[in-house]
Short mmCIF file of C-alpha atoms in Angstrom, two decimals:
data_model
loop_
_atom_site.label_atom_id
_atom_site.label_comp_id
_atom_site.label_asym_id
_atom_site.label_seq_id
_atom_site.Cartn_x
_atom_site.Cartn_y
_atom_site.Cartn_z
CA MET N 1 46.90 330.62 81.84
CA LEU N 2 49.51 333.11 83.12
CA TYR N 3 49.04 331.75 86.66
CA ARG N 4 49.69 328.19 85.48
CA ILE N 5 52.80 329.27 83.61
CA PHE N 6 54.05 331.12 86.70
CA VAL N 7 53.48 328.14 89.00
CA GLY N 8 55.10 325.83 86.48
CA ALA N 9 58.16 328.05 86.30
CA ILE N 10 58.49 328.06 90.08
CA LEU N 11 58.23 324.27 90.23
CA MET N 12 60.90 323.90 87.55
CA VAL N 13 63.25 326.17 89.50
CA LEU N 14 62.59 324.31 92.76
CA ILE N 15 63.02 320.91 91.12
CA ALA N 16 66.19 321.97 89.32
CA ALA N 17 67.62 323.44 92.49
CA CYS N 18 66.86 320.31 94.51
CA ALA N 19 68.21 318.01 91.83
CA GLU N 20 71.44 319.94 91.60
CA THR N 21 71.89 319.98 95.35
CA HIS N 22 71.02 316.29 95.63
CA ASN N 23 73.75 315.47 93.14
CA HIS N 24 76.28 317.34 95.25
CA GLU N 25 75.01 316.67 98.76
CA HIS N 26 77.93 314.34 99.58
CA ASP N 27 80.38 316.99 98.42
CA ASN N 28 78.74 319.86 100.26
CA LYS N 29 76.69 318.90 103.29
CA SER N 30 76.76 322.44 104.63
CA ASP N 31 74.42 323.76 101.92
CA SER N 32 71.60 325.52 103.79
CA HIS N 33 69.45 326.36 100.81
CA ASN N 34 67.78 323.18 99.72
CA HIS N 35 68.13 319.44 99.55
CA GLU N 36 66.04 316.38 100.16
CA SER N 37 66.79 313.69 102.71
CA GLU N 38 65.22 310.47 103.82
CA THR N 39 64.71 309.16 107.34
CA GLU N 40 62.95 306.14 108.68
CA GLN N 41 59.85 308.30 108.98
CA GLY N 42 59.83 309.37 105.34
CA ALA N 43 60.98 312.16 103.05
CA HIS N 44 61.88 315.59 104.38
CA LEU N 45 62.62 318.73 102.40
CA SER N 46 65.38 321.18 103.24
CA PHE N 47 64.90 324.80 102.21
CA SER N 48 65.93 327.93 104.06
CA LYS N 49 63.13 330.38 104.80
CA ASP N 50 64.96 333.06 102.82
CA TYR N 51 65.15 330.77 99.82
CA LEU N 52 61.46 329.86 99.95
CA ALA N 53 60.48 333.49 100.38
CA ARG N 54 61.78 334.12 96.87
CA PHE N 55 58.78 332.14 95.62
CA ASP N 56 56.21 334.09 97.67
CA THR N 57 56.04 331.32 100.23
CA GLU N 58 54.82 332.64 103.57
CA PHE N 59 55.27 331.34 107.10
CA ALA N 60 53.37 331.69 110.36
CA THR N 61 53.54 330.61 113.97
CA ALA N 62 50.75 328.43 115.29
CA LYS N 63 48.56 330.39 117.70
CA THR N 64 45.03 330.95 118.88
CA GLY N 65 42.47 332.39 116.51
CA ILE N 66 38.83 332.71 115.60
CA ILE N 67 37.05 330.45 113.14
CA GLU N 68 34.45 332.41 111.23
CA SER N 69 31.65 331.05 109.11
CA LYS N 70 30.41 333.52 106.53
CA ILE N 71 27.33 333.68 104.37
CA GLU N 72 27.59 335.41 101.00
CA LEU N 73 24.45 337.23 99.84
CA PRO N 74 23.57 339.79 97.16
CA GLY N 75 22.57 343.33 97.98
CA SER N 76 21.99 346.78 96.55
CA VAL N 77 22.72 350.32 97.71
CA GLN N 78 19.62 352.39 98.43
CA LEU N 79 18.86 355.94 99.49
CA ASP N 80 18.21 356.41 103.18
CA SER N 81 14.53 357.33 103.02
CA ASP N 82 14.88 359.30 106.25
CA GLN N 83 17.34 361.56 104.44
CA VAL N 84 15.30 362.32 101.31
CA ALA N 85 13.13 365.42 100.79
CA HIS N 86 10.57 366.05 98.04
CA ILE N 87 10.19 369.76 97.34
CA SER N 88 6.75 370.95 96.13
CA PRO N 89 4.97 374.35 95.89
CA ARG N 90 2.53 375.16 98.70
CA PHE N 91 -0.01 376.52 96.22
CA PRO N 92 -0.77 376.12 92.50
CA ALA N 93 1.99 378.18 90.92
CA LYS N 94 3.88 379.12 87.81
CA ILE N 95 7.65 378.73 87.88
CA LYS N 96 9.28 382.07 87.15
CA GLN N 97 12.93 381.12 87.61
CA VAL N 98 14.95 377.99 88.38
CA TYR N 99 18.14 378.36 90.41
CA ALA N 100 19.27 374.78 91.00
CA LYS N 101 20.09 371.80 88.81
CA ILE N 102 20.66 368.08 89.28
CA GLY N 103 23.92 367.38 91.09
CA ASP N 104 24.02 370.65 93.02
CA THR N 105 24.92 370.44 96.69
CA VAL N 106 22.51 372.49 98.78
CA LYS N 107 21.87 373.44 102.39
CA ALA N 108 18.56 373.47 104.23
CA GLY N 109 16.90 376.82 103.44
CA ASP N 110 18.64 377.38 100.10
CA ASN N 111 16.41 378.82 97.36
CA LEU N 112 15.91 376.35 94.53
CA ALA N 113 13.34 378.16 92.37
CA LEU N 114 11.09 381.24 92.29
CA ALA N 115 7.34 380.59 91.89
CA GLU N 116 4.27 382.81 91.44
CA SER N 117 0.90 381.87 92.92
CA SER N 118 -1.70 381.21 90.23
CA GLU N 119 -4.40 382.70 92.50
CA THR N 120 -2.82 385.73 94.23
CA LEU N 121 0.19 386.31 91.95
CA ALA N 122 2.29 386.48 95.12
CA ARG N 123 5.81 385.25 94.62
CA PHE N 124 7.58 382.76 96.87
CA ASN N 125 10.66 380.55 96.81
CA LEU N 126 10.88 376.80 96.73
CA ILE N 127 13.49 375.99 99.36
CA SER N 128 15.48 372.90 100.27
CA LEU N 129 14.29 371.21 103.44
CA ILE N 130 17.56 369.39 104.16
CA ASP N 131 21.28 369.45 103.45
CA GLY N 132 22.10 367.22 100.52
CA THR N 133 22.40 366.78 96.78
CA ILE N 134 19.71 367.41 94.17
CA ILE N 135 19.15 364.00 92.57
CA ASN N 136 16.02 364.84 90.55
CA ARG N 137 14.47 367.98 89.06
CA HIS N 138 11.02 367.99 87.49
CA ILE N 139 10.43 371.66 86.65
CA ALA N 140 11.28 374.17 83.97
CA GLN N 141 10.82 377.90 83.76
CA GLY N 142 7.22 378.80 82.87
CA GLU N 143 5.82 375.44 83.98
CA HIS N 144 2.66 375.30 86.13
CA LEU N 145 2.81 373.07 89.21
CA GLN N 146 0.28 371.81 91.73
CA PRO N 147 0.99 371.17 95.43
CA ASP N 148 1.16 367.42 94.78
CA ASP N 149 3.78 367.87 92.03
CA THR N 150 7.40 367.24 93.03
CA ALA N 151 9.71 369.97 91.79
CA PHE N 152 12.99 368.69 93.29
CA VAL N 153 14.25 365.64 95.15
CA VAL N 154 17.10 366.33 97.58
CA ALA N 155 18.97 363.46 99.25
CA ASN N 156 21.65 363.37 101.91
CA LEU N 157 24.07 360.82 100.45
CA LYS N 158 26.45 360.78 103.43
CA GLN N 159 24.60 357.75 104.77
CA VAL N 160 23.01 355.08 102.60
CA TRP N 161 21.21 351.82 103.10
CA VAL N 162 22.33 348.46 101.79
CA ASP N 163 19.40 346.10 101.36
CA ILE N 164 20.49 342.45 101.48
CA THR N 165 18.44 339.62 100.02
CA ILE N 166 18.16 336.66 102.41
CA TYR N 167 17.46 333.36 100.68
CA PRO N 168 14.60 331.38 102.27
CA HIS N 169 16.80 328.57 103.65
CA LEU N 170 19.05 331.12 105.41
CA LEU N 171 16.37 333.19 107.14
CA ASP N 172 17.01 331.64 110.55
CA GLN N 173 20.76 332.30 110.37
CA ILE N 174 20.62 336.07 109.92
CA LYS N 175 20.39 338.09 113.14
CA LEU N 176 20.37 341.72 114.19
CA GLY N 177 23.84 343.01 115.01
CA GLN N 178 25.78 340.52 112.89
CA GLN N 179 28.85 341.99 111.25
CA VAL N 180 28.68 342.43 107.49
CA ILE N 181 31.42 343.19 104.99
CA ILE N 182 29.94 345.05 102.02
CA LYS N 183 31.95 344.78 98.81
CA LYS N 184 31.55 346.66 95.55
CA LEU N 185 31.28 344.32 92.59
CA ASN N 186 34.41 344.13 90.43
CA SER N 187 36.28 346.31 92.91
CA LYS N 188 38.47 346.04 96.01
CA ILE N 189 36.40 348.64 97.84
CA GLU N 190 34.69 347.28 100.94
CA SER N 191 33.21 348.54 104.20
CA LYS N 192 32.17 346.98 107.50
CA ALA N 193 28.81 347.51 109.15
CA ASN N 194 26.27 345.65 111.27
CA ILE N 195 22.78 344.47 110.45
CA GLY N 196 20.45 347.14 111.81
CA TYR N 197 17.11 345.94 110.49
CA ILE N 198 15.47 342.70 109.40
CA ALA N 199 12.10 342.90 107.67
CA PRO N 200 9.35 341.18 109.70
CA VAL N 201 7.77 339.71 106.55
CA VAL N 202 9.15 337.95 103.48
CA ASP N 203 8.55 338.71 99.83
CA SER N 204 5.27 337.11 98.79
CA ASP N 205 6.68 336.01 95.42
CA THR N 206 10.22 334.85 96.21
CA ARG N 207 9.82 334.08 99.94
CA SER N 208 13.14 335.85 100.44
CA GLY N 209 13.79 338.05 103.43
CA LEU N 210 15.45 341.44 103.69
CA ALA N 211 18.22 342.64 105.98
CA ARG N 212 19.49 346.19 106.02
CA VAL N 213 22.70 347.87 107.08
CA PHE N 214 23.26 351.58 107.48
CA LEU N 215 26.46 352.49 105.71
CA ASN N 216 28.59 355.57 106.24
CA ASN N 217 29.11 357.19 102.84
CA GLN N 218 31.08 360.32 103.68
CA ASN N 219 33.52 359.49 100.88
CA GLY N 220 30.72 359.06 98.33
CA LEU N 221 31.96 355.67 97.13
CA TRP N 222 28.61 353.91 97.53
CA LYS N 223 26.23 354.91 94.75
CA PRO N 224 22.50 354.29 95.32
CA GLY N 225 21.23 351.82 92.75
CA SER N 226 24.47 349.84 92.49
CA PHE N 227 24.74 346.14 93.29
CA VAL N 228 27.04 344.82 96.02
CA SER N 229 27.90 341.57 97.77
CA ALA N 230 27.41 341.10 101.49
CA SER N 231 29.56 338.73 103.54
CA ILE N 232 27.82 338.08 106.86
CA VAL N 233 29.68 336.54 109.79
CA SER N 234 27.14 333.95 110.95
CA ASP N 235 29.38 332.32 113.56
CA ALA N 236 32.70 333.17 115.25
CA THR N 237 34.33 330.63 117.58
CA PRO N 238 37.68 331.10 119.39
CA VAL N 239 40.01 328.08 119.15
CA ASN N 240 43.44 327.13 120.50
CA ILE N 241 45.07 326.83 117.09
CA ALA N 242 43.72 328.34 113.87
CA ILE N 243 45.54 328.21 110.55
CA PRO N 244 44.67 329.63 107.11
CA ASN N 245 43.11 327.15 104.73
CA SER N 246 45.93 327.92 102.29
CA ALA N 247 48.31 326.08 104.65
CA ILE N 248 46.44 322.79 104.39
CA ILE N 249 47.43 320.26 101.75
CA GLU N 250 46.05 316.78 101.20
CA ILE N 251 48.32 313.75 101.10
CA ASP N 252 46.76 310.31 100.80
CA LYS N 253 43.39 311.97 101.43
CA GLN N 254 44.57 313.26 104.82
CA PRO N 255 45.14 316.94 105.74
CA HIS N 256 48.78 317.90 106.29
CA VAL N 257 50.83 321.02 106.95
CA PHE N 258 54.54 321.62 106.41
CA ILE N 259 56.15 322.20 109.82
CA GLN N 260 59.64 323.62 110.23
CA HIS N 261 62.40 321.67 111.99
CA GLU N 262 65.47 323.91 111.62
CA ASN N 263 65.89 324.07 107.82
CA GLU N 264 63.77 321.00 107.20
CA TRP N 265 60.09 321.10 106.37
CA GLU N 266 58.13 318.00 107.24
CA ALA N 267 54.70 317.24 105.84
CA THR N 268 52.86 316.44 109.06
CA PRO N 269 49.36 314.97 109.28
CA ILE N 270 46.93 317.04 111.32
CA LYS N 271 43.44 316.59 112.69
CA LEU N 272 41.02 319.38 111.86
CA GLY N 273 38.11 320.63 113.92
CA LEU N 274 35.93 323.57 112.96
CA ARG N 275 36.31 324.77 109.39
CA GLY N 276 35.61 328.32 108.34
CA ASN N 277 35.67 330.24 105.08
CA THR N 278 39.30 331.31 105.49
CA LYS N 279 40.67 329.46 108.55
CA SER N 280 40.36 326.04 110.17
CA GLU N 281 40.91 324.70 113.68
CA VAL N 282 43.76 322.25 114.29
CA LEU N 283 43.05 319.72 117.05
CA SER N 284 46.32 317.78 116.84
CA GLY N 285 49.51 317.49 114.80
CA LEU N 286 50.54 321.14 115.13
CA ASN N 287 51.54 322.69 118.45
CA GLN N 288 51.49 326.25 119.71
CA ASP N 289 54.44 328.36 118.50
CA GLN N 290 55.55 325.88 115.82
CA THR N 291 56.43 327.48 112.49
CA TYR N 292 54.56 326.23 109.45
CA VAL N 293 54.08 327.15 105.79
CA SER N 294 50.96 329.30 105.64
CA ARG N 295 51.03 329.98 101.91
CA GLY N 296 52.66 328.19 98.99
CA ALA N 297 52.52 324.73 100.57
CA PHE N 298 51.47 323.23 97.24
CA LEU N 299 54.96 323.99 95.88
CA LEU N 300 56.57 321.96 98.63
CA LYS N 301 54.03 319.20 98.12
CA ALA N 302 55.00 319.00 94.44
CA GLN N 303 58.68 318.73 95.36
CA LEU N 304 57.91 316.10 98.01
CA GLU N 305 56.03 313.98 95.48
CA LYS N 306 58.94 314.30 93.05
CA SER N 307 61.50 313.23 95.64
CA GLU N 308 59.39 310.24 96.70
CA PHE N 309 58.96 309.24 93.05
CA GLU N 310 62.71 309.40 92.43
CA SER N 311 63.41 307.51 95.66
CA GLY N 312 61.09 304.71 94.56
CA HIS N 313 62.88 304.44 91.21
CA ASN N 314 66.31 304.42 92.84
CA HIS N 315 65.32 301.43 94.93
#
């Protein structure tokens, strides 16, 4: 609702400004801010770039680019199983003292607990096998443990896995080495990685596949067990002219962009080629190095429609 109000306010300002200037254009033809004019080819809009920038309108120069097609898939952060250690007593033992708790950061060789052999009464320490963080503790002082009992679980959280679910119809499009952007849900945090593993079999129930990326987690932002989204670049093609999709408007069911001619902005029909998630290829209608409206074109379109409507009524 706030967005609609904001856009409406902008349109009212633009329309009011154009109307005022139109009423005085014969008195002041040197006005460089905004006015509307008509030629044999149709309606043009005159706005200075500085004026349009006040409404968060952005501009760009037509140039080469890359059209990317992306696939959005769900994923989850997992422990790197190569960086997890389960600490158990070597013999049946009674725990005499516990030194470590969940959340402690430990080094390989650190003493975690003191145990006493149930057979020889010899005492020995349970030690960490790796550097990491204690994520589970299953012992208490006085408890008896067997060699197959896990006393502590230590994990190195500086690298984690992200397991990505591949829907059945997309299995053939996911390849080793493809770039992936991992995003935390409901957050702006993201990280780039590459697919390092694809499971050779699919899930027997869902028929979905699994892809895995190995994610640097030195900053600790990626919590094992949390859900994420994965944006996989499935195709990347270089093209002569690529423009953001936000620049493209539709007039009479044809794609157009607003191209600058001095202070005039002309809605120009274009022919599109490849279309990506964020950018599209322009085959004709826009030339290299021409300046165009890359964001906020819908505001100019609204003003163009208004001027054409008024022109029709005047005639």
